[in-house]
Coordinates of C-alpha atoms and ligand atoms in Angstrom, one line a residue:
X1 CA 122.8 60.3 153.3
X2 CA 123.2 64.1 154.5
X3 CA 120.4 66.1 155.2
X4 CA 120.8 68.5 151.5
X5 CA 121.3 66.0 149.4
X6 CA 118.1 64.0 150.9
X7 CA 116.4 67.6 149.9
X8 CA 117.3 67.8 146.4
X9 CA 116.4 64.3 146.0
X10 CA 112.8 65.2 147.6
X11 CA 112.8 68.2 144.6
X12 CA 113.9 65.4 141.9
X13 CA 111.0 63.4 143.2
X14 CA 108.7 66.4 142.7
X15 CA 110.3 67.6 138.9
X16 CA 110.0 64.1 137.3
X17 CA 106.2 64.0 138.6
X18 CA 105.8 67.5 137.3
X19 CA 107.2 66.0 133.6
X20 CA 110.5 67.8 133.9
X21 CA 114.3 66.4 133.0
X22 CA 116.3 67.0 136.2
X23 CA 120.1 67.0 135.9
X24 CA 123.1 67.6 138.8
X25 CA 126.5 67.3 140.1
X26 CA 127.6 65.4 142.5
X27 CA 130.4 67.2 144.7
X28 CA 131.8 68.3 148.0
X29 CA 132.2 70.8 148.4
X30 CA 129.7 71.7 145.7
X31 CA 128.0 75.2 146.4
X32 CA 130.1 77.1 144.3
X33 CA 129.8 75.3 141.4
X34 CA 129.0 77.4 138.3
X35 CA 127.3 74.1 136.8
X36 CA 123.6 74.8 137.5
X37 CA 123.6 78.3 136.5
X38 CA 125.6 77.4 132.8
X39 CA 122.9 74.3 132.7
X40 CA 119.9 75.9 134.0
X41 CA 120.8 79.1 131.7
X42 CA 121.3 76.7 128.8
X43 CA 117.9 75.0 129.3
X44 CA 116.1 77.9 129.7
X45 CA 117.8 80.1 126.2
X46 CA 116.8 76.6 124.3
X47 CA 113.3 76.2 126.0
X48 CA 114.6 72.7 127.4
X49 CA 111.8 71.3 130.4
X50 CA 115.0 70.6 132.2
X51 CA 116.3 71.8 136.0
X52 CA 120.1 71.2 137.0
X53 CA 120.4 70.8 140.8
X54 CA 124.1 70.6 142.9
X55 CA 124.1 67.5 145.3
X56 CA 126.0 67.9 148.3
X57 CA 127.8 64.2 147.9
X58 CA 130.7 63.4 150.9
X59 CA 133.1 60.4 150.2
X60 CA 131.4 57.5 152.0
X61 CA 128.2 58.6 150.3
X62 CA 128.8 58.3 146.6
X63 CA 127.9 54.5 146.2
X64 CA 124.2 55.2 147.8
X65 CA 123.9 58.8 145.8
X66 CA 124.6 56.8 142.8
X67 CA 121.6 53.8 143.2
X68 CA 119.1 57.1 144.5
X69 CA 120.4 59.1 141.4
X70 CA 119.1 55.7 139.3
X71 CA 115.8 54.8 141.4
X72 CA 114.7 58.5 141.2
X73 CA 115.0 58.9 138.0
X74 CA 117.7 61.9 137.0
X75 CA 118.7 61.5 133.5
X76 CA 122.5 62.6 134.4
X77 CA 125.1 63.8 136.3
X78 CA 128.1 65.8 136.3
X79 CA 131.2 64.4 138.7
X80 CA 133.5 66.8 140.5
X81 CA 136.1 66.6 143.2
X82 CA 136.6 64.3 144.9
X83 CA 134.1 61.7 143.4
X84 CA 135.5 61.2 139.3
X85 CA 137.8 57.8 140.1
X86 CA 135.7 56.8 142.6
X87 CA 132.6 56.2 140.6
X88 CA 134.0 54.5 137.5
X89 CA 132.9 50.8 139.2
X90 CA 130.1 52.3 139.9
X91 CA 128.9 52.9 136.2
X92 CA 127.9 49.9 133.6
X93 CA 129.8 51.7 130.7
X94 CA 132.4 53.9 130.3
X95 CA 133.7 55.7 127.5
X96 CA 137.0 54.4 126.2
X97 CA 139.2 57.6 126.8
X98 CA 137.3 58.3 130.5
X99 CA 138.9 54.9 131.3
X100 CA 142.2 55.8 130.1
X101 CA 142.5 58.5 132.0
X102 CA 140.7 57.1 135.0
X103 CA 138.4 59.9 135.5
X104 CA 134.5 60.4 134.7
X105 CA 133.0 64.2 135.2
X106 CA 129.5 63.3 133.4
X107 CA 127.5 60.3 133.1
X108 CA 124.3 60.1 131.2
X109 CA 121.4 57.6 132.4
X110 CA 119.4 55.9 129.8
X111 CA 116.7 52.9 130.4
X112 CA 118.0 52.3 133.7
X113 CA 122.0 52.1 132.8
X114 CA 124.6 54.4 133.2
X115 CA 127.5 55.4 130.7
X116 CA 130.3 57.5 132.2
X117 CA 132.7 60.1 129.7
X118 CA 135.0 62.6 130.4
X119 CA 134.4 65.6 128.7
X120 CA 137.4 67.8 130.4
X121 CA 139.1 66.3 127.4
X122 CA 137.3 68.0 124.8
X123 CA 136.9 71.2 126.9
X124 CA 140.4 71.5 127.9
X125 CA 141.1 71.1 123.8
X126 CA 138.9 73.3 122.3
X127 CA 140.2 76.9 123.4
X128 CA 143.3 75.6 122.5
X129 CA 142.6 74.9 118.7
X130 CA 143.1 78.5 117.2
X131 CA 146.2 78.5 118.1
X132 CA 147.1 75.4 117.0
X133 CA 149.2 76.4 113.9
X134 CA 151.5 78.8 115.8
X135 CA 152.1 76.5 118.1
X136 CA 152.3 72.8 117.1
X137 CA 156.1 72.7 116.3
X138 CA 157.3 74.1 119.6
X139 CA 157.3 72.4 123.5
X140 CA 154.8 72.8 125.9
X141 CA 155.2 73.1 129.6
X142 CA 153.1 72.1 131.8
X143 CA 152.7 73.2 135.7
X144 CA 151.4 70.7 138.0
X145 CA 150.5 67.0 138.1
X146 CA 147.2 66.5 140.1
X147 CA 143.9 65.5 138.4
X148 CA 143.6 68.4 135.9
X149 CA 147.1 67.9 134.4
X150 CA 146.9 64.0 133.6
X151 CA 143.5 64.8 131.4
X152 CA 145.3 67.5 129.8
X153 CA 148.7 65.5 129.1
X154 CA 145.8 62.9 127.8
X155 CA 144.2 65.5 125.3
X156 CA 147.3 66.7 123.9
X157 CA 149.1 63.5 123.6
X158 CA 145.8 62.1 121.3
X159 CA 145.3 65.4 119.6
X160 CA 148.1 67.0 118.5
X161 CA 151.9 66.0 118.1
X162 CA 154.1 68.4 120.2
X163 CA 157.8 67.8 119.9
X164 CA 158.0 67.5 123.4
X165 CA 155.8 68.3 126.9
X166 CA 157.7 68.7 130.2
X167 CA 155.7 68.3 133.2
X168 CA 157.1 70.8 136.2
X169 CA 156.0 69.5 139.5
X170 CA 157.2 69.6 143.5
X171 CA 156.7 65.9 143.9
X172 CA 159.1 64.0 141.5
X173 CA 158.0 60.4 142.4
X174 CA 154.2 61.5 141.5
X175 CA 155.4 63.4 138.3
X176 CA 157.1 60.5 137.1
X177 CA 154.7 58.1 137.8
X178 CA 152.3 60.2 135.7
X179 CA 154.9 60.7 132.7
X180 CA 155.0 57.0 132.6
X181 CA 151.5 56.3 132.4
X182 CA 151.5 59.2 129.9
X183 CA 153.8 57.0 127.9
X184 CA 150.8 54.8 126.8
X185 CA 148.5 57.8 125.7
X186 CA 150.9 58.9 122.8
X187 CA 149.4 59.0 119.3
X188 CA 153.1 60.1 117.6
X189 CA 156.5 60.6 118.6
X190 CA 156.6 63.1 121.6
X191 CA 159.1 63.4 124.1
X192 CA 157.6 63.6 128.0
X193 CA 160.6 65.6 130.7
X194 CA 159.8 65.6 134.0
X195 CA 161.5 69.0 135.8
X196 CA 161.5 69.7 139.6
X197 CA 159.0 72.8 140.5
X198 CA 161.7 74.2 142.1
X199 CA 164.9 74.1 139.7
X200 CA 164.0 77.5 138.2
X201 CA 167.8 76.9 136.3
X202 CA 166.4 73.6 134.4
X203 CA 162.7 75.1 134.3
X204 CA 163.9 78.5 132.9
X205 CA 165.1 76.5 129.9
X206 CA 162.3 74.4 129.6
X207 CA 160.2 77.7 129.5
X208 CA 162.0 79.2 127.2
X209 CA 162.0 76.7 124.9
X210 CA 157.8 76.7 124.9
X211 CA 155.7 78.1 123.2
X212 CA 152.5 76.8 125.1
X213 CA 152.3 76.9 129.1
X214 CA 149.9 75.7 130.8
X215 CA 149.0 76.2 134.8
X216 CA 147.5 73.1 136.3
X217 CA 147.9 74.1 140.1
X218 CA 145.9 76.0 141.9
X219 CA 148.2 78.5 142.7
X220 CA 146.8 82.0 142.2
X221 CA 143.3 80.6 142.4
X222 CA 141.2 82.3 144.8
X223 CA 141.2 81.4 148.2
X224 CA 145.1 80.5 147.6
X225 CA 147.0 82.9 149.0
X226 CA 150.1 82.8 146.7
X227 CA 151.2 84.4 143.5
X228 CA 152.4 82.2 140.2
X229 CA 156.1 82.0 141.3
X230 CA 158.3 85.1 139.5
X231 CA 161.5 82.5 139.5
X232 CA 159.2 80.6 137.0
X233 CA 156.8 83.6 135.1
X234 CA 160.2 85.6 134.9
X235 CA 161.3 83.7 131.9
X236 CA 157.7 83.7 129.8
X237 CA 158.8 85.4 126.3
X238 CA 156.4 87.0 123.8
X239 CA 154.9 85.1 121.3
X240 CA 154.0 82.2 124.3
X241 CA 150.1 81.3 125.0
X242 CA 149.3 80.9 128.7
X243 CA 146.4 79.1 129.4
X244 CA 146.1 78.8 132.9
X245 CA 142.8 76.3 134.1
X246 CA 141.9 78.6 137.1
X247 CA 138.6 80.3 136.4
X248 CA 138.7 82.3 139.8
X249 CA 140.0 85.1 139.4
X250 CA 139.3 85.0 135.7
X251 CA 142.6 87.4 135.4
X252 CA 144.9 85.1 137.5
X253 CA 148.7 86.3 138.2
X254 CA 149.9 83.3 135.4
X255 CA 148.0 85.2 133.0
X256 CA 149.0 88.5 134.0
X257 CA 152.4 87.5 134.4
X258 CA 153.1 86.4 130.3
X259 CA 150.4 89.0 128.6
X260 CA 152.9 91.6 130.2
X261 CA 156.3 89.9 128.5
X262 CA 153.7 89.9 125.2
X263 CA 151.8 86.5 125.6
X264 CA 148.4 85.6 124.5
X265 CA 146.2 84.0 127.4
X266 CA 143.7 81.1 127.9
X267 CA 141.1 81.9 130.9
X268 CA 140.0 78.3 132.5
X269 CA 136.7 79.9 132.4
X270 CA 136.7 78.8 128.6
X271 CA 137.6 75.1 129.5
X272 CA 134.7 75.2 131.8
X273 CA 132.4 75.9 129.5
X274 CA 133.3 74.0 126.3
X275 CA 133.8 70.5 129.1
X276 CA 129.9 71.9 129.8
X277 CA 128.9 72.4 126.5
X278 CA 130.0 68.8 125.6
X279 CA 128.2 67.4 128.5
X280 CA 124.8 68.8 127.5
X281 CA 125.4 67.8 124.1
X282 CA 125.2 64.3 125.6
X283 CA 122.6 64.9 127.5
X284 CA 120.4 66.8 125.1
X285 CA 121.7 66.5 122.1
X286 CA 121.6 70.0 121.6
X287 CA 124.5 72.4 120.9
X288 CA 125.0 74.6 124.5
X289 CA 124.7 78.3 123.7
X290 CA 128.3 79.2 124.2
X291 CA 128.0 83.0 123.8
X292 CA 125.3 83.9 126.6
X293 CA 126.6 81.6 128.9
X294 CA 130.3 82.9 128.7
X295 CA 128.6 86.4 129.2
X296 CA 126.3 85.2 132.1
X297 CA 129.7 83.4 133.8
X298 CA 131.4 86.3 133.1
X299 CA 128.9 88.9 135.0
X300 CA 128.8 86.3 137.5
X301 CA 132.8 86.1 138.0
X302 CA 134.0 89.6 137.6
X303 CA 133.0 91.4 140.6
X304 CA 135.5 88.3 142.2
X305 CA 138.0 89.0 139.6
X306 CA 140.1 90.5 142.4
X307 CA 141.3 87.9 145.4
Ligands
NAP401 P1 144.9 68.6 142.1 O1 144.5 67.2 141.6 O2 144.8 68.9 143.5 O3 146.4 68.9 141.5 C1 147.0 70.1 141.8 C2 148.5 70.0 141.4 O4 149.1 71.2 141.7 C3 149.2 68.9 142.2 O5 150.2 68.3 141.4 C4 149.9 69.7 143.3 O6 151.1 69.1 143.8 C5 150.3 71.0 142.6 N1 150.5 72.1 143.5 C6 149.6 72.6 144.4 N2 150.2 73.7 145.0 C7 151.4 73.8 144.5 C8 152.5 74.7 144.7 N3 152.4 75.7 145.6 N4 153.6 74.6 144.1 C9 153.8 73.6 143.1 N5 152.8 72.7 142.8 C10 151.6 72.8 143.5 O7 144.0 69.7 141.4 P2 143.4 69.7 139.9 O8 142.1 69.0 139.9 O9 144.4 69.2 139.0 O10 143.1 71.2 139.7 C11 144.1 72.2 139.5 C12 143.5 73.6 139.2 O11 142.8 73.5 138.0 C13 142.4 74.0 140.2 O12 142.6 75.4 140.5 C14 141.1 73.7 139.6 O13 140.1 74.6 140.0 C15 141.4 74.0 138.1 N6 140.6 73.2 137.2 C16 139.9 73.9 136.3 C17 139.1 73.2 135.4 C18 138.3 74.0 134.3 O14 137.3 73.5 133.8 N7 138.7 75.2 134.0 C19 139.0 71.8 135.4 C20 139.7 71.1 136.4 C21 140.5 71.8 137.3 P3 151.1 67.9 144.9 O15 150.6 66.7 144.1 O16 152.5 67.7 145.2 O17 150.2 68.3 146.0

């Protein structure tokens, strides 16, 4: 194991002796996770004996970070890139839609067994539901079709019944493949399009036609050196909601890009939270206290608002 994580395992050590609940995520890269300071936050504002640690976890090490996470004792875990497939055999239960979508971001250890969920799910869901009514008879595009877009074609094919989603995205043999999958999550009657990135003539229709879009790539995140593509943003109408899953910048050029033809936008900061809230709901049993911790994000995230 690297050197870090054999550190923060020496601190777990030390907390559980000391009578405390020690909690984590296991990541690489991890550092700029925003995880322990929602958690530790949310312990602290509900007088929880409870410390949230990041673990520094490469590829060939998540096996052996998963048997120390057990022998030492942390009561659970949040999974981020690249590790949420690759510890589902690790686990001894999984929840039923985690398995589904083939993805676990927090696992909860109880009398020495662990039970994996995916929580992205309920986050990705619940910024979405007061809009729901103006929405819920029109199409919904989606951008992308990486890890972040399969749990949200998940969500909204079990939650809600769209006429139709099209999926936009540059590879078409992975797009399809993921539409066909998709096929199995449907509760009612939608219809799943798959559009080339690139054919701004098929995807200006598809656009058009929407009345939710949602950004699943990483373009305009920070550190990506590229704007949402104006071929594409050049054909959001009023009356659309954006929700873009980027949290860095908060305002990201998706966003700016419909509120300025009259849209009303999503910030990924709100999945964030609400796929954290869920998490130490599970963990705690306690509801996370939404309001400081969107405010403590948000003080946290605005002096990098600009890229
Ligand atoms: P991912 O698995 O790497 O998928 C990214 C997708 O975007 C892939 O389909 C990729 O296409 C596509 N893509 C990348 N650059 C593109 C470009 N220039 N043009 C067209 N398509 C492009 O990543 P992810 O896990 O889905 O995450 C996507 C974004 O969502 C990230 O910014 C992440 O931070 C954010 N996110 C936020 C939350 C939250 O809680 N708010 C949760 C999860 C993810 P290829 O497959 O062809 O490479």
């Amino acid at each position: 194991m690297n050197k870090e994580f054999i550190q923060n395992i020496k601190k777990v050590e030390y907390l559980k002796k000391n009578g405390k609940s020690v909690f984590g995520i296991f990541g690489d890269p991890v550092s700029h996770s925003l995880s322990p300071l929602m958690h530790n936050n949310s312990f602290s504002i509900k007088k929880i004996t409870a410390e949230y640690l990041p673990f520094y976890v490469k590829k060939a090490e998540v096996k052996e970070a998963m048997r120390i996470a057990l022998d030492t004792g942390i009561d659970g875990l949040n999974i981020t890139i690249p590790h949420k497939s690759s510890v589902i055999p690790l686990l001894d239960e999984i929840h039923p839609a985690a398995k589904k979508i083939g993805a676990v971001n927090t696992i909860v250890f109880r009398e020495g067994k662990s039970k994996g969920f995916n929580t992205d799910v309920d986050g990705f869901i619940l910024p979405i539901k007061q809009y729901i009514e103006l929405i819920k008879y029109e199409d919904v595009t989606v951008f992308g079709g990486g890890g972040s877009a399969r749990a949200v074609l998940f969500a909204m094919l079990q939650n809600f019944s769209f006429p139709k989603i099209n999926l936009l995205t540059r590879n078409e043999k992975k797009g399809n493949k993921l539409l066909d999958e998709a096929e199995y999550w449907k509760k009612h009657g939608t219809i799943l399009e798959w559009c080339d990135f690139s054919n701004s003539i098929q995807a200006a229709e598809y656009i058009w036609e929407s009345r939710l879009l949602i950004n699943c790539t990483p373009i305009g995140m920070t550190g990506n050196n590229a704007e949402f593509p104006f071929s594409l943003a050049r054909f959001f109408r009023p009356g659309q909601v954006a929700y873009d899953l980027i949290y860095t910048p908060l305002e990201t050029s998706f966003l700016r890009e419909s509120e300025k033809r009259g849209g009303q936008t999503i910030s990924g900061l709100e999945m964030l939270i609400q796929q954290g809230a869920k998490a130490f709901r599970i963990w705690t049993g306690k509801t996370m206290p939404v309001k400081e911790i969107r405010s403590i994000l948000k003080e946290k995230l605005l002096p990098q608002n600009k890229r």
